[in-house]
């Protein structure tokens, strides 16, 4: 649910740009307000346009939401229908569904990232030394 609106308000030569984006995690709207001069150069106008089209940072899918996606897919809904219901991208729905059919799991991979170089005992020793 994206809503974009640009109105001229206040003094002459002042634009107020407003964009509301829905935050799917908390189900609230975010508002970004930008003031741009009418006589702004092309570069300033482009930067204002880019600020209005800012992307909201993504959020991890919870285990519950993954299970909901799998359940809706097994109920016979299409990828697009599931994406509309859970308000996620259809490629995300495809990835979660494929993960379920291939690996039989909905949880995220655990222990991802670099391995520890030091043991727990060495870590405790380093803490004492510091």
GROMACS .gro file of C-alpha atoms in nm:
model
  130
    1UNK     CA    1   0.000   0.000   0.000
    2UNK     CA    2   0.212   0.285  -0.128
    3UNK     CA    3   0.067   0.635  -0.147
    4UNK     CA    4   0.253   0.922  -0.308
    5UNK     CA    5   0.134   1.282  -0.312
    6UNK     CA    6   0.302   1.611  -0.400
    7UNK     CA    7   0.123   1.933  -0.306
    8UNK     CA    8   0.222   2.297  -0.330
    9UNK     CA    9   0.171   2.462   0.007
   10UNK     CA   10   0.275   2.763   0.204
   11UNK     CA   11   0.492   3.028   0.038
   12UNK     CA   12   0.515   3.066  -0.335
   13UNK     CA   13   0.792   2.852  -0.478
   14UNK     CA   14   0.780   2.589  -0.203
   15UNK     CA   15   0.680   2.231  -0.271
   16UNK     CA   16   0.588   1.981  -0.008
   17UNK     CA   17   0.645   1.622  -0.114
   18UNK     CA   18   0.495   1.346   0.091
   19UNK     CA   19   0.512   0.972   0.067
   20UNK     CA   20   0.346   0.720   0.296
   21UNK     CA   21   0.475   0.365   0.294
   22UNK     CA   22   0.321   0.086   0.492
   23UNK     CA   23   0.551  -0.088   0.735
   24UNK     CA   24   0.440  -0.450   0.708
   25UNK     CA   25   0.584  -0.554   1.044
   26UNK     CA   26   0.395  -0.304   1.259
   27UNK     CA   27   0.111  -0.226   1.014
   28UNK     CA   28   0.171   0.148   1.041
   29UNK     CA   29   0.249   0.414   0.786
   30UNK     CA   30   0.576   0.603   0.754
   31UNK     CA   31   0.582   0.959   0.625
   32UNK     CA   32   0.873   1.136   0.459
   33UNK     CA   33   0.835   1.511   0.403
   34UNK     CA   34   1.067   1.705   0.174
   35UNK     CA   35   1.075   2.078   0.095
   36UNK     CA   36   1.198   2.161  -0.254
   37UNK     CA   37   1.231   2.504  -0.415
   38UNK     CA   38   1.046   2.541  -0.748
   39UNK     CA   39   1.353   2.697  -0.906
   40UNK     CA   40   1.578   2.410  -0.799
   41UNK     CA   41   1.831   2.280  -1.045
   42UNK     CA   42   1.789   1.945  -1.217
   43UNK     CA   43   2.025   1.776  -0.972
   44UNK     CA   44   1.830   1.897  -0.667
   45UNK     CA   45   1.504   1.786  -0.827
   46UNK     CA   46   1.650   1.443  -0.897
   47UNK     CA   47   1.771   1.408  -0.538
   48UNK     CA   48   1.425   1.503  -0.412
   49UNK     CA   49   1.269   1.246  -0.644
   50UNK     CA   50   1.511   0.980  -0.519
   51UNK     CA   51   1.431   1.067  -0.158
   52UNK     CA   52   1.061   1.021  -0.229
   53UNK     CA   53   1.127   0.680  -0.381
   54UNK     CA   54   1.337   0.556  -0.090
   55UNK     CA   55   1.314   0.187  -0.023
   56UNK     CA   56   1.208   0.069   0.320
   57UNK     CA   57   1.462  -0.168   0.478
   58UNK     CA   58   1.352  -0.529   0.458
   59UNK     CA   59   1.258  -0.740   0.759
   60UNK     CA   60   1.321  -1.107   0.823
   61UNK     CA   61   1.024  -1.337   0.776
   62UNK     CA   62   0.915  -1.492   1.106
   63UNK     CA   63   0.872  -1.868   1.143
   64UNK     CA   64   0.498  -1.812   1.187
   65UNK     CA   65   0.478  -1.617   0.861
   66UNK     CA   66   0.676  -1.888   0.679
   67UNK     CA   67   0.432  -2.148   0.810
   68UNK     CA   68   0.140  -1.935   0.697
   69UNK     CA   69   0.292  -1.911   0.348
   70UNK     CA   70   0.334  -2.289   0.329
   71UNK     CA   71  -0.021  -2.344   0.454
   72UNK     CA   72  -0.174  -2.107   0.201
   73UNK     CA   73   0.025  -2.268  -0.081
   74UNK     CA   74  -0.087  -2.617   0.026
   75UNK     CA   75  -0.445  -2.487   0.036
   76UNK     CA   76  -0.410  -2.427  -0.338
   77UNK     CA   77  -0.355  -2.052  -0.359
   78UNK     CA   78  -0.127  -1.914  -0.629
   79UNK     CA   79   0.202  -1.742  -0.551
   80UNK     CA   80   0.051  -1.403  -0.630
   81UNK     CA   81  -0.257  -1.465  -0.414
   82UNK     CA   82  -0.039  -1.570  -0.119
   83UNK     CA   83   0.187  -1.268  -0.174
   84UNK     CA   84  -0.115  -1.038  -0.162
   85UNK     CA   85  -0.242  -1.197   0.161
   86UNK     CA   86   0.086  -1.182   0.353
   87UNK     CA   87   0.200  -0.855   0.189
   88UNK     CA   88   0.532  -0.989   0.063
   89UNK     CA   89   0.690  -1.011  -0.280
   90UNK     CA   90   0.590  -1.312  -0.490
   91UNK     CA   91   0.957  -1.410  -0.532
   92UNK     CA   92   0.979  -1.441  -0.152
   93UNK     CA   93   0.675  -1.669  -0.155
   94UNK     CA   94   0.836  -1.883  -0.427
   95UNK     CA   95   1.161  -1.909  -0.231
   96UNK     CA   96   0.991  -2.010   0.096
   97UNK     CA   97   0.768  -2.259  -0.086
   98UNK     CA   98   1.065  -2.412  -0.270
   99UNK     CA   99   1.259  -2.437   0.056
  100UNK     CA  100   0.967  -2.629   0.208
  101UNK     CA  101   0.930  -2.872  -0.083
  102UNK     CA  102   1.305  -2.933  -0.127
  103UNK     CA  103   1.427  -2.939   0.232
  104UNK     CA  104   1.110  -2.980   0.439
  105UNK     CA  105   1.186  -2.686   0.667
  106UNK     CA  106   1.054  -2.337   0.723
  107UNK     CA  107   1.309  -2.211   0.975
  108UNK     CA  108   1.610  -2.004   0.877
  109UNK     CA  109   1.947  -2.172   0.854
  110UNK     CA  110   2.121  -2.177   1.188
  111UNK     CA  111   2.487  -2.113   1.250
  112UNK     CA  112   2.535  -1.914   0.934
  113UNK     CA  113   2.832  -1.681   0.921
  114UNK     CA  114   3.201  -1.720   0.987
  115UNK     CA  115   3.323  -1.984   1.231
  116UNK     CA  116   3.491  -1.886   1.557
  117UNK     CA  117   3.869  -1.891   1.545
  118UNK     CA  118   3.908  -1.913   1.921
  119UNK     CA  119   3.747  -2.160   2.160
  120UNK     CA  120   3.520  -2.062   2.449
  121UNK     CA  121   3.808  -2.122   2.691
  122UNK     CA  122   4.036  -1.888   2.495
  123UNK     CA  123   3.761  -1.625   2.487
  124UNK     CA  124   3.732  -1.634   2.867
  125UNK     CA  125   4.110  -1.604   2.899
  126UNK     CA  126   4.113  -1.300   2.667
  127UNK     CA  127   3.842  -1.134   2.876
  128UNK     CA  128   4.044  -1.185   3.193
  129UNK     CA  129   4.354  -1.041   3.027
  130UNK     CA  130   4.174  -0.728   2.910
   0.00000   0.00000   0.00000
